[in-house]
mmCIF file of C-alpha atoms in Angstrom:
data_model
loop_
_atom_site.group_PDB
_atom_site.id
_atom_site.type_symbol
_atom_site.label_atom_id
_atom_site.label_comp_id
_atom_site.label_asym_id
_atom_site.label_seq_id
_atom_site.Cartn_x
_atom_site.Cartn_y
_atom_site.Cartn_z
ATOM 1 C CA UNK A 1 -1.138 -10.503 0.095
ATOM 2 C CA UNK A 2 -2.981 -8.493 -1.946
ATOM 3 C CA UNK A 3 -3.150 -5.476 -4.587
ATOM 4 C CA UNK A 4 -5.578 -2.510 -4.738
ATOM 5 C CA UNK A 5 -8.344 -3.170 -6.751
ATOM 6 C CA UNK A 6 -8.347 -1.875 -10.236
ATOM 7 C CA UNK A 7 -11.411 -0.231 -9.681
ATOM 8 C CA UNK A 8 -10.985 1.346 -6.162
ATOM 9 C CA UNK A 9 -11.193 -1.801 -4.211
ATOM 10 C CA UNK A 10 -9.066 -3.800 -2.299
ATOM 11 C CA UNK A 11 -7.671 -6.032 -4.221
ATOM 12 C CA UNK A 12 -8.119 -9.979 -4.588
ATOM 13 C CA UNK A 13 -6.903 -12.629 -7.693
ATOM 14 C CA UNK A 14 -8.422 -15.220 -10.540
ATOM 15 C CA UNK A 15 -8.489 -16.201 -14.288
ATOM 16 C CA UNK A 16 -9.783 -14.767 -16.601
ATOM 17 C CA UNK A 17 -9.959 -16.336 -16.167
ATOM 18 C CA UNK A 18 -9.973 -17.416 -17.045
ATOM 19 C CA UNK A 19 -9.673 -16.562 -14.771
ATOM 20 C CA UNK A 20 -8.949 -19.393 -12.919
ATOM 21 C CA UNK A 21 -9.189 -21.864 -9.841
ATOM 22 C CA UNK A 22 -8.527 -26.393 -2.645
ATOM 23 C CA UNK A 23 -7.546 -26.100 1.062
ATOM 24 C CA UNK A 24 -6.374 -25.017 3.878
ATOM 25 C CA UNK A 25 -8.433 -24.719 6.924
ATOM 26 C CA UNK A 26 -7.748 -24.819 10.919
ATOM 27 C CA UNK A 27 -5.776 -24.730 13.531
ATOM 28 C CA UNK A 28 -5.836 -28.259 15.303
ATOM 29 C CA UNK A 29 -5.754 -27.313 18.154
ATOM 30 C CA UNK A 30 -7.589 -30.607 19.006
ATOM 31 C CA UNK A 31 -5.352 -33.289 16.813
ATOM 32 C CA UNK A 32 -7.648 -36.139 16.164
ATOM 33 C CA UNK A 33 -7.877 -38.612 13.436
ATOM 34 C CA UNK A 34 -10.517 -37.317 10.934
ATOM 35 C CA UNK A 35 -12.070 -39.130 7.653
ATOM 36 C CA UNK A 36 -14.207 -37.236 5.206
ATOM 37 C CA UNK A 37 -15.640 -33.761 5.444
ATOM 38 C CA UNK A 38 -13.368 -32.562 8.491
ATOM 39 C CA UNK A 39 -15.174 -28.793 8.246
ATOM 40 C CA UNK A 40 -18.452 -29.614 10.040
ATOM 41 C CA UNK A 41 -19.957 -31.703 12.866
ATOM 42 C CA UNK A 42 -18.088 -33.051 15.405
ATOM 43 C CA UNK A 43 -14.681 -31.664 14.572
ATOM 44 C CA UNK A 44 -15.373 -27.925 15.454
ATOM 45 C CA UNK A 45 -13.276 -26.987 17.855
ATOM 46 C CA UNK A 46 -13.945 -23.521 18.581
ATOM 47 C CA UNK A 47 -10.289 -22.138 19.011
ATOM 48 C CA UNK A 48 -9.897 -19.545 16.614
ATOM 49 C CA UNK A 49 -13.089 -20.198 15.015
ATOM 50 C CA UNK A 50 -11.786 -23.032 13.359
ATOM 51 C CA UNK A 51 -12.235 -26.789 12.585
ATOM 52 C CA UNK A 52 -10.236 -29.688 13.107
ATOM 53 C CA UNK A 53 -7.884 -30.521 9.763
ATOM 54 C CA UNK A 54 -10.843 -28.020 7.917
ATOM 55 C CA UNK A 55 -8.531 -26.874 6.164
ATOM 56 C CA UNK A 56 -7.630 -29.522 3.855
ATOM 57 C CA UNK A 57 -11.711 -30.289 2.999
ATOM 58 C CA UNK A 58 -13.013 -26.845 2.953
ATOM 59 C CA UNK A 59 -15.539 -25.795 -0.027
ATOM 60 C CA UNK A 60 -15.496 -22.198 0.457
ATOM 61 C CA UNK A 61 -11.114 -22.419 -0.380
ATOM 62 C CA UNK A 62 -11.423 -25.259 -2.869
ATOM 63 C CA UNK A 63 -14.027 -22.925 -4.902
ATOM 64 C CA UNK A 64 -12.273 -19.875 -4.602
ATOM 65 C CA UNK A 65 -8.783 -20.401 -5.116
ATOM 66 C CA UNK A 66 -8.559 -23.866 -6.669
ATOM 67 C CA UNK A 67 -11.912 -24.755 -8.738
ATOM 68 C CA UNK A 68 -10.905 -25.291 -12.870
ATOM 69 C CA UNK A 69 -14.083 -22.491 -12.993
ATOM 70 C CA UNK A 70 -11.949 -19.645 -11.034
ATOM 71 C CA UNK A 71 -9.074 -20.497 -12.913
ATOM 72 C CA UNK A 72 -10.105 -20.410 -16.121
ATOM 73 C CA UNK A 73 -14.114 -19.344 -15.697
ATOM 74 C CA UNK A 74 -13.257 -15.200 -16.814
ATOM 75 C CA UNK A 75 -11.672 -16.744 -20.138
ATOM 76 C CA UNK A 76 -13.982 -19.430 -21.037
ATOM 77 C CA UNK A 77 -17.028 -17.560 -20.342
ATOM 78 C CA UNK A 78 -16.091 -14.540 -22.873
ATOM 79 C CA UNK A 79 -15.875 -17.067 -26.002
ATOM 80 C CA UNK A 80 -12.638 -18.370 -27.008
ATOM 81 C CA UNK A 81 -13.453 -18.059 -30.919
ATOM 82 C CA UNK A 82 -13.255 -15.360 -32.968
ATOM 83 C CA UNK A 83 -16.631 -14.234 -32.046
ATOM 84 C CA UNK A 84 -16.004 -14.038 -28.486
ATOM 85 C CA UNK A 85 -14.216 -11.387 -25.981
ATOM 86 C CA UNK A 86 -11.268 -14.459 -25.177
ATOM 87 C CA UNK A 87 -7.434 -13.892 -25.787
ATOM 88 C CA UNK A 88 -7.907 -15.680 -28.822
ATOM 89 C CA UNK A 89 -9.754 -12.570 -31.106
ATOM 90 C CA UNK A 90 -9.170 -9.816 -28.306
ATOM 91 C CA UNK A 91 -12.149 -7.979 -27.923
ATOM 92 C CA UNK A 92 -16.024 -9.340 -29.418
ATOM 93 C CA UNK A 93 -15.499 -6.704 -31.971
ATOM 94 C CA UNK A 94 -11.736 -7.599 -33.066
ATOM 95 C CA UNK A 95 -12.922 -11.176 -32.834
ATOM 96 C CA UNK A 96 -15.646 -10.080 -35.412
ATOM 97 C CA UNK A 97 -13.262 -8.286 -37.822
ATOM 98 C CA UNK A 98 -12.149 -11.834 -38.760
ATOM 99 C CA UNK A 99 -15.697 -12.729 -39.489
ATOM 100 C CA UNK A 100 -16.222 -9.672 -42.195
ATOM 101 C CA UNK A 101 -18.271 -8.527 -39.315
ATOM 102 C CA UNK A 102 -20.017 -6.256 -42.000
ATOM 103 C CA UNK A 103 -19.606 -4.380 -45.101
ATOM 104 C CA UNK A 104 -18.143 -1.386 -42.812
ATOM 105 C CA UNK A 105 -14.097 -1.000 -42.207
ATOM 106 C CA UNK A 106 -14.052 -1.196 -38.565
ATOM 107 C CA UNK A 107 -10.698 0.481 -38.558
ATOM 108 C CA UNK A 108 -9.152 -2.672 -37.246
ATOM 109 C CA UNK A 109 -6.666 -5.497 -38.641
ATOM 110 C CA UNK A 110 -8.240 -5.106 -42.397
ATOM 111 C CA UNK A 111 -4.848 -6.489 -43.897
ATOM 112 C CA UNK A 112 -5.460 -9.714 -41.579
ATOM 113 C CA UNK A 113 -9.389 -10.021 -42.240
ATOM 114 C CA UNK A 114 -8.048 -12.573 -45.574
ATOM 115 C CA UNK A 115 -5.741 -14.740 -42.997
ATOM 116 C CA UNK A 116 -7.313 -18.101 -42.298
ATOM 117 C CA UNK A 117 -4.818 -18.992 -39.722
ATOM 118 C CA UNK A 118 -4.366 -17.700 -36.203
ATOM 119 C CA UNK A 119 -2.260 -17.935 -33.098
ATOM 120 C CA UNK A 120 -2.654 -16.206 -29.979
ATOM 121 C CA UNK A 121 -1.113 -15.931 -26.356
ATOM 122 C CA UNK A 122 -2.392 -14.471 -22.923
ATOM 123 C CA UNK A 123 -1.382 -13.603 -19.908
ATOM 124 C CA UNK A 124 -3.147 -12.816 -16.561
ATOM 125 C CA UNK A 125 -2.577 -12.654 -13.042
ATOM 126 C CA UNK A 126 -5.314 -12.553 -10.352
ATOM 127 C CA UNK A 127 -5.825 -11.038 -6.801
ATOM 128 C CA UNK A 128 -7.849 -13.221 -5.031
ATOM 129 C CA UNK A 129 -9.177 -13.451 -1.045
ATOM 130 C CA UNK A 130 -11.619 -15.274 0.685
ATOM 131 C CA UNK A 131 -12.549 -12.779 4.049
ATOM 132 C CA UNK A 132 -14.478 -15.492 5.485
ATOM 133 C CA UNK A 133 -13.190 -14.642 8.883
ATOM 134 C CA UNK A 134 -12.556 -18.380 10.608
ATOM 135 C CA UNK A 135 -10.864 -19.386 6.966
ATOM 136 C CA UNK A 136 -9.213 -16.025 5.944
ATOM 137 C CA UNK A 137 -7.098 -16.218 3.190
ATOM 138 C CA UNK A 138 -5.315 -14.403 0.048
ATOM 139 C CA UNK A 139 -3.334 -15.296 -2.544
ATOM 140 C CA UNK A 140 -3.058 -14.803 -6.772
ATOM 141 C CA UNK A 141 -3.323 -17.081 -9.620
ATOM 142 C CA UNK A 142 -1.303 -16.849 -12.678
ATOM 143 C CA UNK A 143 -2.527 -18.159 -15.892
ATOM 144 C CA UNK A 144 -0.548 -18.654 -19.075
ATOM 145 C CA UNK A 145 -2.722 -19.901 -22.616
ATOM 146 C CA UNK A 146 -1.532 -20.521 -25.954
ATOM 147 C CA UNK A 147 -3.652 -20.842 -28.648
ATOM 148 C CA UNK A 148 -3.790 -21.923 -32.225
ATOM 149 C CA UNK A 149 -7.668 -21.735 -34.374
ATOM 150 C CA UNK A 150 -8.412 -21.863 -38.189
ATOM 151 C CA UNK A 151 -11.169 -20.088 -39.834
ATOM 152 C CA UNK A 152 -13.725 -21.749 -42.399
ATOM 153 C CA UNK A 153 -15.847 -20.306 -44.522
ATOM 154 C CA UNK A 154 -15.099 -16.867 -43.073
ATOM 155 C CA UNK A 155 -17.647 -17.278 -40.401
ATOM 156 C CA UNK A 156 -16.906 -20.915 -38.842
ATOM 157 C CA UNK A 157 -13.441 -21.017 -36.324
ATOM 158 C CA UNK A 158 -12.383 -23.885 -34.603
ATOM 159 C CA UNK A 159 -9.323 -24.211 -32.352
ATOM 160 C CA UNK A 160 -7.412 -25.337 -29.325
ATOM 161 C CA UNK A 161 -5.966 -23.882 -26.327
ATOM 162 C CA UNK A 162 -3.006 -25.316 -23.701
ATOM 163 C CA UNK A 163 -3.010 -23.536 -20.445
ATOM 164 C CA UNK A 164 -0.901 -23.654 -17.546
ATOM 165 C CA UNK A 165 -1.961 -22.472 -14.155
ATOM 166 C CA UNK A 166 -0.159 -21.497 -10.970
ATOM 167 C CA UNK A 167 -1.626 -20.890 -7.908
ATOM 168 C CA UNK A 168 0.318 -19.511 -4.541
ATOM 169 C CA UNK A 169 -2.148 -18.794 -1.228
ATOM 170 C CA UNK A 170 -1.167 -17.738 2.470
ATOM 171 C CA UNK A 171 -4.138 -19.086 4.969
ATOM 172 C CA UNK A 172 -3.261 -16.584 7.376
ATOM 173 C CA UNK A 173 -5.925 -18.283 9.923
ATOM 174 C CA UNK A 174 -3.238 -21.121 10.301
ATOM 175 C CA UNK A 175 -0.231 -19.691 9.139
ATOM 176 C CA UNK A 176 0.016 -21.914 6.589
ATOM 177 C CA UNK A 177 0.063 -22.087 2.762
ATOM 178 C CA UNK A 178 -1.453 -23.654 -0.478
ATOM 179 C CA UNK A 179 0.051 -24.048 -3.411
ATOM 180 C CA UNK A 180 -1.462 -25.232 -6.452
ATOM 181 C CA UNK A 181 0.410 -26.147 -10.565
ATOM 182 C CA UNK A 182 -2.020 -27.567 -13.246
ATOM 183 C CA UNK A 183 -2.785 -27.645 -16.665
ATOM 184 C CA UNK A 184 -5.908 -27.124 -18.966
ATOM 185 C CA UNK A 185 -6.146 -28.212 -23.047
ATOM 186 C CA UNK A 186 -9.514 -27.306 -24.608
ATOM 187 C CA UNK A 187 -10.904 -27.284 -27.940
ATOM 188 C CA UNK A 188 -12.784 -24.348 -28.609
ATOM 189 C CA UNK A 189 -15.542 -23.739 -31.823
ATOM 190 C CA UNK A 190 -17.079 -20.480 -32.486
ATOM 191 C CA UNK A 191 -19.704 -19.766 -35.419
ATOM 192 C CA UNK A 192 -21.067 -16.208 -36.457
ATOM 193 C CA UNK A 193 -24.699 -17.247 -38.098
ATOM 194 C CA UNK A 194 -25.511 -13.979 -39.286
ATOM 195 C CA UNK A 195 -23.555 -10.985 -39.576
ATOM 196 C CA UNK A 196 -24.618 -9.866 -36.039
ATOM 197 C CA UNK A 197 -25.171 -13.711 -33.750
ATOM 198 C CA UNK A 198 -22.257 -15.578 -32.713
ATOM 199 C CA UNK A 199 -22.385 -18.534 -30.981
ATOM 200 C CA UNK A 200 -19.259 -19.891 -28.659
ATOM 201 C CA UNK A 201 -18.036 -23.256 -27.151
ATOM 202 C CA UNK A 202 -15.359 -24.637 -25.436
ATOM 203 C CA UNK A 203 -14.476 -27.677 -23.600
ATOM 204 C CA UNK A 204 -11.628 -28.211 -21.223
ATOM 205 C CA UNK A 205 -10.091 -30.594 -19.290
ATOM 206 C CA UNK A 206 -7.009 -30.856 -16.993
ATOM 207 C CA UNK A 207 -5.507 -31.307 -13.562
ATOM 208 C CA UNK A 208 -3.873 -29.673 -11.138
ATOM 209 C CA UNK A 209 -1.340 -30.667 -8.095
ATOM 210 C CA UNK A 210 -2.371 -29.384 -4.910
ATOM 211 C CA UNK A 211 0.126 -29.055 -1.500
ATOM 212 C CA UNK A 212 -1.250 -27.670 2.143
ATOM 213 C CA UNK A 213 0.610 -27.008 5.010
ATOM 214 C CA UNK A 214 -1.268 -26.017 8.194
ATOM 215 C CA UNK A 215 1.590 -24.498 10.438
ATOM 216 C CA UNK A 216 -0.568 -23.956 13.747
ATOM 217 C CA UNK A 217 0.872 -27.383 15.273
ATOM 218 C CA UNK A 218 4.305 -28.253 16.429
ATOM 219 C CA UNK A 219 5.986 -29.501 12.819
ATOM 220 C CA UNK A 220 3.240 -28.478 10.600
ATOM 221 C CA UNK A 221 0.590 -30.435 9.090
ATOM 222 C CA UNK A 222 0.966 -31.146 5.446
ATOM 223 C CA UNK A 223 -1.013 -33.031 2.797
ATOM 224 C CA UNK A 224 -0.370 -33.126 -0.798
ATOM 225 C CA UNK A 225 -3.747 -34.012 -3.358
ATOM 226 C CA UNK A 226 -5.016 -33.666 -7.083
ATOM 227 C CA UNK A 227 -7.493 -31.733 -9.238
ATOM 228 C CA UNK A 228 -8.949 -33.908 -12.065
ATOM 229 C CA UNK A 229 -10.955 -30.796 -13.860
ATOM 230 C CA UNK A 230 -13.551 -30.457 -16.648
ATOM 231 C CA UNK A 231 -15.107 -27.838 -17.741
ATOM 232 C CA UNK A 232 -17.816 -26.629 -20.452
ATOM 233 C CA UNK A 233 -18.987 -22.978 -21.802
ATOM 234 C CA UNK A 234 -21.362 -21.970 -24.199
ATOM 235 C CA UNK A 235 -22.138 -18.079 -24.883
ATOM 236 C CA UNK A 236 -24.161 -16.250 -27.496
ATOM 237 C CA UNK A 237 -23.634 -12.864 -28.526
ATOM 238 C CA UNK A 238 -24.857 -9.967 -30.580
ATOM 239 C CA UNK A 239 -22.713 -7.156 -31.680
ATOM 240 C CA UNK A 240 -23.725 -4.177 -33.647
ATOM 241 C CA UNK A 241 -21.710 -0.921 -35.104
ATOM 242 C CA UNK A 242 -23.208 2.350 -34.471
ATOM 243 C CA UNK A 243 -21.015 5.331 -35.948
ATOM 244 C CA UNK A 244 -17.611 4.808 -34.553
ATOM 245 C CA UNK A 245 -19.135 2.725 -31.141
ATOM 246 C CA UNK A 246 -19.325 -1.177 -31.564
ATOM 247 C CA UNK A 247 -21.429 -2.511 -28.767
ATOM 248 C CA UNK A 248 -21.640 -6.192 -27.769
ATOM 249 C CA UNK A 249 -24.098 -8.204 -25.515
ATOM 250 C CA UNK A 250 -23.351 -11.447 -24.019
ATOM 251 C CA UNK A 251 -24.827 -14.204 -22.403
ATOM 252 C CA UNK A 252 -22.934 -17.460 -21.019
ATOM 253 C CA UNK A 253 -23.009 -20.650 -19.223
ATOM 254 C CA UNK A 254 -20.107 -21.501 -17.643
ATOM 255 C CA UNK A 255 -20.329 -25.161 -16.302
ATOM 256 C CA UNK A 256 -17.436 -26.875 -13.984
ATOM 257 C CA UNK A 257 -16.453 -29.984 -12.133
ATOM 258 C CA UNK A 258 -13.644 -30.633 -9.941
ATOM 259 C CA UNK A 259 -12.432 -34.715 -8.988
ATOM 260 C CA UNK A 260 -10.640 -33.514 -5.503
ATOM 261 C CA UNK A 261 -8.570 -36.804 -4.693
ATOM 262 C CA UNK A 262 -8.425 -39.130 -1.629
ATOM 263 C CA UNK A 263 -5.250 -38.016 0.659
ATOM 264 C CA UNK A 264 -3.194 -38.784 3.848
ATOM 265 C CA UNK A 265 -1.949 -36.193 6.064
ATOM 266 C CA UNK A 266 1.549 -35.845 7.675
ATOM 267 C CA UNK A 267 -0.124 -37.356 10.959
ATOM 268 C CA UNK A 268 -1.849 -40.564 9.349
ATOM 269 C CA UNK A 269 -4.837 -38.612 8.970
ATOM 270 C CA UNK A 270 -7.415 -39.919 5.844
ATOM 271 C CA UNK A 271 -8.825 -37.091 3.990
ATOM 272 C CA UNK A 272 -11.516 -38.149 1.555
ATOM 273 C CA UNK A 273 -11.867 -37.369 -1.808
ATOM 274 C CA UNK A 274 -14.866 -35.333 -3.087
ATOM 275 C CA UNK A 275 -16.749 -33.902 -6.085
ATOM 276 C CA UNK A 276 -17.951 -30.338 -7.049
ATOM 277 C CA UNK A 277 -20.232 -29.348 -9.196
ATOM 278 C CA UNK A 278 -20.175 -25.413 -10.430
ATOM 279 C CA UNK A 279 -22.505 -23.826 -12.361
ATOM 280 C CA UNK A 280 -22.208 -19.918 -13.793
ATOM 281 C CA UNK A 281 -24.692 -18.086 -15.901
ATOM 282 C CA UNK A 282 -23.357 -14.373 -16.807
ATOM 283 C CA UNK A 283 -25.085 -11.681 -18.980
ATOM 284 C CA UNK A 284 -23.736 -8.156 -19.475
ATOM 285 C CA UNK A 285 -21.698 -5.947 -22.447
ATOM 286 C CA UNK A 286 -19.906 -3.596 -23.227
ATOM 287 C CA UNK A 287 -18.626 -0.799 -25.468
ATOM 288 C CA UNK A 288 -16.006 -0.375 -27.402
ATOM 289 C CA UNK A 289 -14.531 2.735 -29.481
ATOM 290 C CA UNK A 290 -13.434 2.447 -32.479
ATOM 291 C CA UNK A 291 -10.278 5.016 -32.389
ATOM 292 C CA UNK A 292 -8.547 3.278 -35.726
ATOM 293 C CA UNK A 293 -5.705 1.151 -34.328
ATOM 294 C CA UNK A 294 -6.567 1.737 -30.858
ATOM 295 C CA UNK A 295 -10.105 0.626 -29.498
ATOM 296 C CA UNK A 296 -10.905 1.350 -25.687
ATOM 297 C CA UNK A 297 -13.711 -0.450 -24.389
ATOM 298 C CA UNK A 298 -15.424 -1.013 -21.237
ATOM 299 C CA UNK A 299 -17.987 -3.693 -19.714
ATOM 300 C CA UNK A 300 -20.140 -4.947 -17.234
ATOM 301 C CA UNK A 301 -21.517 -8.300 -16.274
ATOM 302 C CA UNK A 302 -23.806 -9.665 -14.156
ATOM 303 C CA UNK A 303 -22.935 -13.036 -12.746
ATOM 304 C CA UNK A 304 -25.011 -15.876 -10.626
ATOM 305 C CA UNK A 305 -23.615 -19.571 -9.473
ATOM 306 C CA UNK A 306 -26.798 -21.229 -9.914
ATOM 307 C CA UNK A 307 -24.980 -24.240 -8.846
ATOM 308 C CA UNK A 308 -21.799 -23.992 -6.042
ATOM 309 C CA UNK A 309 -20.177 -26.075 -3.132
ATOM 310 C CA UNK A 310 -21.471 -24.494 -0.106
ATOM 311 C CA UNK A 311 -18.826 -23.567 3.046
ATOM 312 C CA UNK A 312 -20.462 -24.979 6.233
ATOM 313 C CA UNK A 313 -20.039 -22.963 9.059
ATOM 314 C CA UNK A 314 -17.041 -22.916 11.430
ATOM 315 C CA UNK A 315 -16.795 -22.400 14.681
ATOM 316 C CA UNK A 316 -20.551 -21.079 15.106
ATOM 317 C CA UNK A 317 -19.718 -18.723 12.424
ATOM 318 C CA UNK A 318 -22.008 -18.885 9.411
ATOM 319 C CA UNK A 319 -20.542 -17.958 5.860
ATOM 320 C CA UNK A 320 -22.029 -15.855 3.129
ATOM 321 C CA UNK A 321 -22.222 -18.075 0.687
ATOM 322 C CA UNK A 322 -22.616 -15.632 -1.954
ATOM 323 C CA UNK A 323 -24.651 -16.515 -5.494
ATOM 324 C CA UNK A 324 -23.802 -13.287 -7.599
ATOM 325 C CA UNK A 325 -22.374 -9.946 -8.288
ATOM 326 C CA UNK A 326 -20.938 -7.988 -11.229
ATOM 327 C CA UNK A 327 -17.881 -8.071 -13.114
ATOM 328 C CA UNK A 328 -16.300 -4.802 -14.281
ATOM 329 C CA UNK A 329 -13.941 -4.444 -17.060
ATOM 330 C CA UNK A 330 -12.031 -1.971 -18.823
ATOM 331 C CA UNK A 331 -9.695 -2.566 -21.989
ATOM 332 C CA UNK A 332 -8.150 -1.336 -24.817
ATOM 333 C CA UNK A 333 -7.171 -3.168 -27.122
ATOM 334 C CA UNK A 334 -4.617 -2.658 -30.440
ATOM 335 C CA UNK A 335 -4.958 -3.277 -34.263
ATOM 336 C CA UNK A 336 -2.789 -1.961 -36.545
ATOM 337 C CA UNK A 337 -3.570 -2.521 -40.329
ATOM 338 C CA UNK A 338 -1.550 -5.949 -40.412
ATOM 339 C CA UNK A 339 -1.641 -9.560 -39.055
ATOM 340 C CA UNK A 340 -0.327 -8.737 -35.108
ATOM 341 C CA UNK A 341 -2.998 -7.662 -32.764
ATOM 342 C CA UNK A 342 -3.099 -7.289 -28.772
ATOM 343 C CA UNK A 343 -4.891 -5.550 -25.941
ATOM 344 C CA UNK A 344 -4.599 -5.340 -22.242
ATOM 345 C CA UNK A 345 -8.011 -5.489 -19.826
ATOM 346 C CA UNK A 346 -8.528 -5.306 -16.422
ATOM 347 C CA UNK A 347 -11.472 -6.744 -14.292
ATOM 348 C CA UNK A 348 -12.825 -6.667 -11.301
ATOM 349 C CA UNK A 349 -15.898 -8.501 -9.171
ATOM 350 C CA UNK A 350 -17.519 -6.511 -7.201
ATOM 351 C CA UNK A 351 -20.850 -7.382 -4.358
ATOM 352 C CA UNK A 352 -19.714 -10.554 -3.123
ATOM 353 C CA UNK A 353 -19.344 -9.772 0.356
ATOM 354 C CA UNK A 354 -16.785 -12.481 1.525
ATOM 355 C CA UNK A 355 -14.535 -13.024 -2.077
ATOM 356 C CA UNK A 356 -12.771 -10.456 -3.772
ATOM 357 C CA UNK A 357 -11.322 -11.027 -7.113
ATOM 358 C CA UNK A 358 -9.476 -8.067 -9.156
ATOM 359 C CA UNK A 359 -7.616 -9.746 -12.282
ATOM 360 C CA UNK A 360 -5.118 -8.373 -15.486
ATOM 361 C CA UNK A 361 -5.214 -9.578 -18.205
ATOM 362 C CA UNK A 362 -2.526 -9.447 -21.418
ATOM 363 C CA UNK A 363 -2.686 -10.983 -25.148
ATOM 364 C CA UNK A 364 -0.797 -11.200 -27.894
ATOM 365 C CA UNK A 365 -1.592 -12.508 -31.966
ATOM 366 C CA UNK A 366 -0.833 -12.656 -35.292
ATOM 367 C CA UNK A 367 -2.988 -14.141 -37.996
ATOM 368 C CA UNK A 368 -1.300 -15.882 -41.005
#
């Protein structure tokens, strides 16, 4: 499955997300028992390019369609306070507004600016594919958040956000499927120390309900797992007005782990459990103008997984294994002179060779 991309590529899921995040790999051909890491060593096969019962242990799937950092990692890593580019503020500068960014009337919600209280929802849906050839695969994320923050002093917010994930895959390499349902709560703190610095945090944790089926054997091959998930951000930006152009840089640190659970398959088959460990630091912008009620912005980021599961190769074929790329984003976002804002963005990663990811994004508040 997939979508065009929303900037002239082919198209691919996340979340934002935030977006935003194990396995399906082979065509057992051979059936034998396997225990552990069934991707690597003595369990390639060969047919197909494929491993052994690789597809229920396979790093490359588990990080792209099933890790708590694809899920969630767009959201998180754009600050979930009011000083951050998250659902729960809309843009850095609408988050801002509800700081007194500055003595300036940004044009924005200026009858909400007074409201301590504030309650927010999103919405996003993500393209995603891993073109690893012996492990190709496609599918799309959904992501659903609710929020609820308070703000003290007029520059200190703290909140919390539920989330609820769904995640639908075809691994066309072995006709089969993944499907993934979870859940993420996380606190979330953000504090604007001058009229220009913000500082972000967030914390989540969760877990998600995984089922496989590999359909390249007589009665399918099915296994059914968990996701115990945790996950940390921490982002500083800097936003500053210049006639009617508000322009935001960011820098984040997006850290993840994933507690994939011990599993049998259909067959009798033992599937160890395993750990992952995934780190993202991101720095980029963007620009936003200030149109009165209706602020279009656009972005760019730069992103690098200083720390990620690494696919082994399959079936003599040797991954990417891809570290960075960018992140584009367009937006606009609305604020009417009242408590109910909004805004609608779309995003898409670009110069991974091997993972596409094109994601849309929707949110909806009112401040009381």
């Amino acid at each position: 499955m997939g979508m065009r991309s929303f900037f002239g590529r082919a198209a691919r899921l996340p979340a934002a997300a935030l977006g935003l995040v194990l396995v399906v790999c082979s065509s057992f051909a051979v059936a034998q028992p396997v225990t552990g890491s069934v991707c690597t060593g003595s369990n390639a096969t060969g047919s197909q390019g494929n491993a052994a019962g690789c597809s229920f242990d396979s790093a490359g799937l588990q990080s792209t369609f099933l890790s708590g950092s694809t899920t969630y990692g767009s959201v998180f890593s754009g600050g979930m306070g009011g000083g951050g580019s998250g659902p729960s503020g809309g843009t850095s500068s609408l988050g801002s507004s509800r700081f007194a960014f500055s003595t300036q009337d940004t044009g924005k919600a200026a009858a909400g600016m007074g409201s301590k209280w504030n309650a927010w929802a999103s919405f996003s849906h993500s393209e995603l594919a891993y073109q690893y050839q012996p492990l190709n695969s496609s599918g799309h994320v959904d992501l659903t958040l609710l929020g609820i923050d308070y703000t003290f002093a007029n520059n200190v917010v703290a909140g919390v956000a539920v989330g609820w994930d769904q995640t639908r895959v075809g691994t066309s390499f072995n006709g089969g499927n993944l499907r993934a349902n979870g859940y993420m709560v996380a606190p979330y703190l953000s504090w604007r120390f001058t009229p220009a610095w913000a500082l972000d945090a967030t914390l989540g944790f969760g877990r998600s309900n995984i089922d496989q089926a590999d359909n390249s054997v007589p009665g399918s091959l099915t296994g059914s797992y968990n996701d115990r998930r945790f996950l940390g951000s921490l982002s500083l930006a800097y936003s500053k007005i210049i006639s009617k152009w508000i322009l935001t840089g960011r820098g984040s640190y997006l850290g993840s782990q994933d507690r994939f659970s011990q599993f049998g398959l259909s067959n009798g088959t033992t599937v160890a459990g395993n750990t992952s460990h995934n780190g993202q630091l991101r720095l980029g912008g963007q620009a936003m103008y200030n149109g009165g009620a209706v602020l279009p912005y656009v972005g760019a980021y730069y992103f690098n997984n200083v720390q990620q599961a690494t696919q082994a190769g399959v079936g003599g074929t040797n991954p990417a294994n891809d570290r960075d790329g960018f992140q584009l984003q367009a937006g606009i976002q609305f604020a009417p002179r009242g408590q109910i804002y909004g805004g609608l963005m779309i995003a898409s990663d670009v110069g991974h060779r091997e993972i596409r990811n094109d994601m849309i994004l929707g949110n909806i508040g009112i401040r009381f």
